[in-house]
Amino acid sequence: DGGITQSPKYLFRKEGQNVTLSCEQNLNHDAMYWYRQDPGQGLRLIYYSQIVNDFQKGDIAEGYSVSREKKESFPLTVTSAQKNPTAFYLCASSMESSGGSQETQYFGPGTRLLVL
Amino acid sequence: QKEVEQDPGPLSVPEGAIVSLNCTYSNSAFQYFMWYRQYSRKGPELLMYTYSSGNKEDGRFTAQVDKSSKYISLFIRDSQPSDSATYLCAMSGWDTDKLIFGTGTRLQVFP
């Protein structure tokens, strides 16, 4: 059963703590993406990766870090430098980079991050 | 001005109504257009994909693209309460390696 999985479903962060959100896909997609969704603001791109061992900053990368050591996995770390981390985080993947191609993005179920 | 504009709603309609959801955009290089449906606290799921101008129909859903007006639409016929969700438009083109999303329109279909 192919798809994108995200864990955990809910995550609580204490002040000053780094937390890592997991994203795994078994679709054999090259490109992976992390978005943040806040009420009334739509999806904002945090980081994306078009190939293993390479990634680029999106529109709101400050306070976040990523790695892409395996094709299937693209974890996102929310660092203590991110002062307003409460949001719904969505991971997505596509066969290739979405621009200039017909490859659409498929999303995971999301992780809701809350600050204690 | 945002690259993609979408009315946030909420749009409230009775069951059986025809629903029209719209997005406008400013970048004339956009040529790939998508509609996603997102239920509350879930990830978006791809509904419709259209390349360049024209119409595409899938069951009760029809996507229209008018590149001359930089305007895209999603029509839902015979709307059902199960269609109640947020609908996001998204688009990309040759000059970007990212999808650009609208903010989403919240639709409520009441019995």
Tab-separated table of N, CA, C and O in Angstrom, chain A residues 35-106:
chain	number	residue	atom	x	y	z
A	35	TYR	N	5.758	21.658	4.377
A	35	TYR	CA	4.944	22.865	4.445
A	35	TYR	C	4.472	23.079	5.877
A	35	TYR	O	4.283	22.137	6.640
A	36	ARG	N	4.214	24.334	6.140
A	36	ARG	CA	3.560	24.703	7.396
A	36	ARG	C	2.208	25.311	7.028
A	36	ARG	O	2.109	26.110	6.080
A	37	GLN	N	1.164	24.939	7.775
A	37	GLN	CA	-0.175	25.466	7.509
A	37	GLN	C	-0.709	26.112	8.771
A	37	GLN	O	-0.826	25.467	9.821
A	38	ASP	N	-1.011	27.398	8.672
A	38	ASP	CA	-1.629	28.153	9.759
A	38	ASP	C	-3.008	28.611	9.287
A	38	ASP	O	-3.214	28.828	8.086
A	39	PRO	N	-3.943	28.787	10.204
A	39	PRO	CA	-5.295	29.212	9.802
A	39	PRO	C	-5.254	30.498	8.983
A	39	PRO	O	-4.622	31.474	9.377
A	40	GLY	N	-5.936	30.478	7.844
A	40	GLY	CA	-6.054	31.679	7.021
A	40	GLY	C	-4.829	32.021	6.202
A	40	GLY	O	-4.824	33.029	5.494
A	41	GLN	N	-3.764	31.197	6.281
A	41	GLN	CA	-2.537	31.528	5.543
A	41	GLN	C	-2.167	30.493	4.503
A	41	GLN	O	-1.146	30.600	3.865
A	42	GLY	N	-2.953	29.493	4.314
A	42	GLY	CA	-2.623	28.504	3.308
A	42	GLY	C	-1.365	27.731	3.645
A	42	GLY	O	-0.943	27.651	4.798
A	43	LEU	N	-0.734	27.183	2.629
A	43	LEU	CA	0.472	26.374	2.804
A	43	LEU	C	1.708	27.229	2.524
A	43	LEU	O	1.798	27.879	1.490
A	44	ARG	N	2.656	27.182	3.452
A	44	ARG	CA	3.904	27.910	3.243
A	44	ARG	C	5.056	26.902	3.214
A	44	ARG	O	5.172	26.067	4.103
A	45	LEU	N	5.910	27.020	2.221
A	45	LEU	CA	6.978	26.058	1.992
A	45	LEU	C	8.151	26.327	2.925
A	45	LEU	O	8.681	27.441	2.967
A	46	ILE	N	8.577	25.289	3.644
A	46	ILE	CA	9.689	25.432	4.594
A	46	ILE	C	11.005	25.006	3.922
A	46	ILE	O	11.954	25.778	3.855
A	47	TYR	N	11.068	23.771	3.458
A	47	TYR	CA	12.241	23.223	2.777
A	47	TYR	C	11.751	22.244	1.716
A	47	TYR	O	10.660	21.685	1.830
A	48	TYR	N	12.584	22.025	0.708
A	48	TYR	CA	12.297	20.987	-0.258
A	48	TYR	C	13.585	20.349	-0.738
A	48	TYR	O	14.663	20.936	-0.647
A	49	SER	N	13.437	19.128	-1.232
A	49	SER	CA	14.588	18.352	-1.682
A	49	SER	C	14.233	17.688	-2.998
A	49	SER	O	13.217	16.995	-3.101
A	50	GLN	N	15.059	17.904	-3.997
A	50	GLN	CA	14.785	17.327	-5.318
A	50	GLN	C	15.530	16.018	-5.527
A	50	GLN	O	15.209	15.258	-6.447
A	51	ILE	N	16.517	15.748	-4.663
A	51	ILE	CA	17.327	14.545	-4.818
A	51	ILE	C	18.012	14.261	-3.483
A	51	ILE	O	18.172	15.169	-2.652
A	52	VAL	N	18.411	13.016	-3.304
A	52	VAL	CA	19.082	12.632	-2.057
A	52	VAL	C	20.329	13.483	-1.831
A	52	VAL	O	21.042	13.824	-2.770
A	53	ASN	N	20.561	13.826	-0.569
A	53	ASN	CA	21.725	14.606	-0.126
A	53	ASN	C	21.742	16.038	-0.650
A	53	ASN	O	22.807	16.677	-0.687
A	54	ASP	N	20.571	16.526	-1.045
A	54	ASP	CA	20.472	17.916	-1.491
A	54	ASP	C	19.123	18.478	-1.080
A	54	ASP	O	18.106	17.774	-1.178
A	55	PHE	N	19.081	19.720	-0.612
A	55	PHE	CA	17.821	20.344	-0.263
A	55	PHE	C	17.982	21.862	-0.364
A	55	PHE	O	19.102	22.392	-0.340
A	56	GLN	N	16.838	22.547	-0.497
A	56	GLN	CA	16.828	23.996	-0.650
A	56	GLN	C	15.861	24.620	0.355
A	56	GLN	O	14.854	24.005	0.717
A	57	LYS	N	16.173	25.836	0.752
A	57	LYS	CA	15.262	26.572	1.615
A	57	LYS	C	14.023	26.998	0.834
A	57	LYS	O	14.110	27.372	-0.327
A	58	GLY	N	12.893	26.959	1.535
A	58	GLY	CA	11.664	27.496	0.983
A	58	GLY	C	11.467	28.929	1.439
A	58	GLY	O	12.437	29.659	1.683
A	59	ASP	N	10.222	29.319	1.618
A	59	ASP	CA	9.905	30.708	1.944
A	59	ASP	C	10.071	31.042	3.421
A	59	ASP	O	10.228	32.202	3.783
A	60	ILE	N	10.012	30.020	4.291
A	60	ILE	CA	10.054	30.283	5.737
A	60	ILE	C	10.987	29.296	6.438
A	60	ILE	O	10.615	28.644	7.406
A	61	ALA	N	12.232	29.178	6.002
A	61	ALA	CA	13.156	28.160	6.501
A	61	ALA	C	13.748	28.488	7.876
A	61	ALA	O	14.269	27.595	8.560
A	62	GLU	N	13.718	29.733	8.298
A	62	GLU	CA	14.372	30.112	9.552
A	62	GLU	C	13.782	29.366	10.743
A	62	GLU	O	12.565	29.346	10.940
A	63	GLY	N	14.671	28.751	11.548
A	63	GLY	CA	14.215	28.011	12.714
A	63	GLY	C	13.936	26.540	12.440
A	63	GLY	O	13.509	25.814	13.340
A	64	TYR	N	14.180	26.112	11.207
A	64	TYR	CA	13.954	24.721	10.811
A	64	TYR	C	15.230	24.147	10.186
A	64	TYR	O	16.044	24.885	9.654
A	65	SER	N	15.363	22.817	10.246
A	65	SER	CA	16.443	22.146	9.512
A	65	SER	C	15.930	20.812	8.996
A	65	SER	O	14.957	20.252	9.525
A	66	VAL	N	16.558	20.330	7.935
A	66	VAL	CA	16.153	19.059	7.326
A	66	VAL	C	17.392	18.257	6.944
A	66	VAL	O	18.512	18.763	6.934
A	67	SER	N	17.164	17.004	6.621
A	67	SER	CA	18.198	16.154	6.027
A	67	SER	C	17.538	15.252	5.011
A	67	SER	O	16.325	14.995	5.078
A	68	ARG	N	18.315	14.788	4.043
A	68	ARG	CA	17.782	13.855	3.032
A	68	ARG	C	18.876	12.827	2.733
A	68	ARG	O	19.532	12.855	1.710
A	69	GLU	N	19.030	11.911	3.687
A	69	GLU	CA	20.061	10.880	3.562
A	69	GLU	C	19.564	9.675	2.764
A	69	GLU	O	20.364	8.909	2.219
A	70	LYS	N	18.247	9.486	2.738
A	70	LYS	CA	17.648	8.398	1.973
A	70	LYS	C	16.526	8.949	1.100
A	70	LYS	O	15.868	9.921	1.468
A	71	LYS	N	16.291	8.301	-0.001
A	71	LYS	CA	15.241	8.761	-0.914
A	71	LYS	C	13.877	8.742	-0.241
A	71	LYS	O	13.031	9.593	-0.496
A	72	GLU	N	13.664	7.761	0.647
A	72	GLU	CA	12.341	7.571	1.237
A	72	GLU	C	12.037	8.509	2.391
A	72	GLU	O	10.903	8.609	2.823
A	73	SER	N	13.053	9.164	2.942
A	73	SER	CA	12.884	9.859	4.212
A	73	SER	C	13.325	11.314	4.150
A	73	SER	O	14.375	11.637	3.568
A	74	PHE	N	12.551	12.190	4.773
A	74	PHE	CA	12.859	13.637	4.755
A	74	PHE	C	12.425	14.227	6.093
A	74	PHE	O	11.416	14.929	6.184
A	75	PRO	N	13.169	13.981	7.171
A	75	PRO	CA	12.760	14.489	8.486
A	75	PRO	C	12.963	15.993	8.623
A	75	PRO	O	13.914	16.556	8.066
A	76	LEU	N	12.081	16.608	9.373
A	76	LEU	CA	12.130	18.042	9.651
A	76	LEU	C	12.367	18.263	11.139
A	76	LEU	O	11.645	17.714	11.964
A	77	THR	N	13.376	19.054	11.480
A	77	THR	CA	13.626	19.424	12.870
A	77	THR	C	13.184	20.858	13.100
A	77	THR	O	13.601	21.763	12.359
A	78	VAL	N	12.336	21.023	14.101
A	78	VAL	CA	11.918	22.360	14.512
A	78	VAL	C	12.826	22.745	15.675
A	78	VAL	O	12.790	22.123	16.742
A	79	THR	N	13.673	23.721	15.465
A	79	THR	CA	14.662	24.066	16.478
A	79	THR	C	14.109	25.083	17.465
A	79	THR	O	13.044	25.692	17.245
A	80	SER	N	14.852	25.304	18.520
A	80	SER	CA	14.441	26.275	19.541
A	80	SER	C	14.458	27.699	18.984
A	80	SER	O	13.866	28.598	19.581
A	81	ALA	N	15.104	27.890	17.845
A	81	ALA	CA	15.130	29.216	17.224
A	81	ALA	C	13.794	29.584	16.575
A	81	ALA	O	13.552	30.760	16.296
A	82	GLN	N	12.933	28.605	16.369
A	82	GLN	CA	11.608	28.876	15.802
A	82	GLN	C	10.702	29.297	16.956
A	82	GLN	O	10.287	28.473	17.770
A	83	LYS	N	10.395	30.583	17.000
A	83	LYS	CA	9.704	31.142	18.165
A	83	LYS	C	8.195	30.914	18.160
A	83	LYS	O	7.535	31.046	19.186
A	84	ASN	N	7.642	30.601	17.009
A	84	ASN	CA	6.193	30.383	16.931
A	84	ASN	C	5.923	29.082	16.177
A	84	ASN	O	5.422	29.098	15.054
A	85	PRO	N	6.243	27.938	16.780
A	85	PRO	CA	6.188	26.682	16.039
A	85	PRO	C	4.808	26.029	15.974
A	85	PRO	O	4.632	25.074	15.224
A	86	THR	N	3.846	26.526	16.734
A	86	THR	CA	2.530	25.886	16.757
A	86	THR	C	1.879	25.988	15.390
A	86	THR	O	1.609	27.092	14.910
A	87	ALA	N	1.640	24.854	14.752
A	87	ALA	CA	1.077	24.825	13.398
A	87	ALA	C	0.818	23.370	13.010
A	87	ALA	O	1.159	22.441	13.744
A	88	PHE	N	0.236	23.215	11.850
A	88	PHE	CA	0.015	21.906	11.234
A	88	PHE	C	1.092	21.743	10.170
A	88	PHE	O	1.208	22.575	9.260
A	89	TYR	N	1.904	20.682	10.271
A	89	TYR	CA	3.017	20.483	9.359
A	89	TYR	C	2.684	19.359	8.379
A	89	TYR	O	2.315	18.252	8.779
A	90	LEU	N	2.865	19.660	7.104
A	90	LEU	CA	2.527	18.719	6.040
A	90	LEU	C	3.761	18.379	5.224
A	90	LEU	O	4.518	19.264	4.821
A	91	CYS	N	3.935	17.099	4.983
A	91	CYS	CA	5.006	16.617	4.116
A	91	CYS	C	4.378	16.183	2.793
A	91	CYS	O	3.246	15.675	2.768
A	92	ALA	N	5.069	16.402	1.701
A	92	ALA	CA	4.561	16.024	0.392
A	92	ALA	C	5.695	15.457	-0.444
A	92	ALA	O	6.880	15.670	-0.143
A	93	SER	N	5.332	14.733	-1.493
A	93	SER	CA	6.342	14.237	-2.420
A	93	SER	C	5.812	14.290	-3.838
A	93	SER	O	4.590	14.332	-4.061
A	94	SER	N	6.720	14.330	-4.801
A	94	SER	CA	6.350	14.264	-6.206
A	94	SER	C	7.429	13.499	-6.949
A	94	SER	O	8.574	13.408	-6.487
A	95	MET	N	7.041	12.947	-8.127
A	95	MET	CA	7.989	12.148	-8.893
A	95	MET	C	9.230	12.965	-9.219
A	95	MET	O	10.349	12.516	-9.099
A	96	GLU	N	9.004	14.209	-9.657
A	96	GLU	CA	10.102	15.130	-9.930
A	96	GLU	C	9.759	16.448	-9.264
A	96	GLU	O	8.675	16.607	-8.733
A	97	SER	N	10.651	17.409	-9.365
A	97	SER	CA	10.344	18.745	-8.914
A	97	SER	C	9.126	19.261	-9.663
A	97	SER	O	8.979	19.055	-10.854
A	98	SER	N	8.221	19.942	-8.939
A	98	SER	CA	6.926	20.288	-9.506
A	98	SER	C	6.984	21.336	-10.609
A	98	SER	O	6.118	21.380	-11.460
A	99	GLY	N	7.963	22.198	-10.592
A	99	GLY	CA	7.981	23.259	-11.579
A	99	GLY	C	8.341	22.752	-12.955
A	99	GLY	O	9.181	21.876	-13.109
A	100	GLY	N	7.718	23.271	-13.957
A	100	GLY	CA	8.076	22.959	-15.334
A	100	GLY	C	7.827	21.513	-15.700
A	100	GLY	O	8.387	20.996	-16.640
A	101	SER	N	6.982	20.839	-14.970
A	101	SER	CA	6.713	19.440	-15.279
A	101	SER	C	5.266	19.149	-14.932
A	101	SER	O	4.552	19.976	-14.406
A	102	GLN	N	4.865	17.958	-15.239
A	102	GLN	CA	3.489	17.582	-14.961
A	102	GLN	C	3.355	16.832	-13.644
A	102	GLN	O	2.329	16.233	-13.385
A	103	GLU	N	4.374	16.849	-12.814
A	103	GLU	CA	4.328	16.057	-11.604
A	103	GLU	C	3.654	16.825	-10.480
A	103	GLU	O	4.100	17.885	-10.070
A	104	THR	N	2.563	16.279	-9.991
A	104	THR	CA	1.850	16.908	-8.892
A	104	THR	C	2.358	16.361	-7.568
A	104	THR	O	3.015	15.329	-7.506
A	105	GLN	N	2.029	17.065	-6.498
A	105	GLN	CA	2.471	16.679	-5.173
A	105	GLN	C	1.388	15.903	-4.446
A	105	GLN	O	0.205	16.212	-4.546
A	106	TYR	N	1.828	14.881	-3.694
A	106	TYR	CA	0.934	14.074	-2.881
A	106	TYR	C	1.323	14.270	-1.421
A	106	TYR	O	2.508	14.261	-1.092
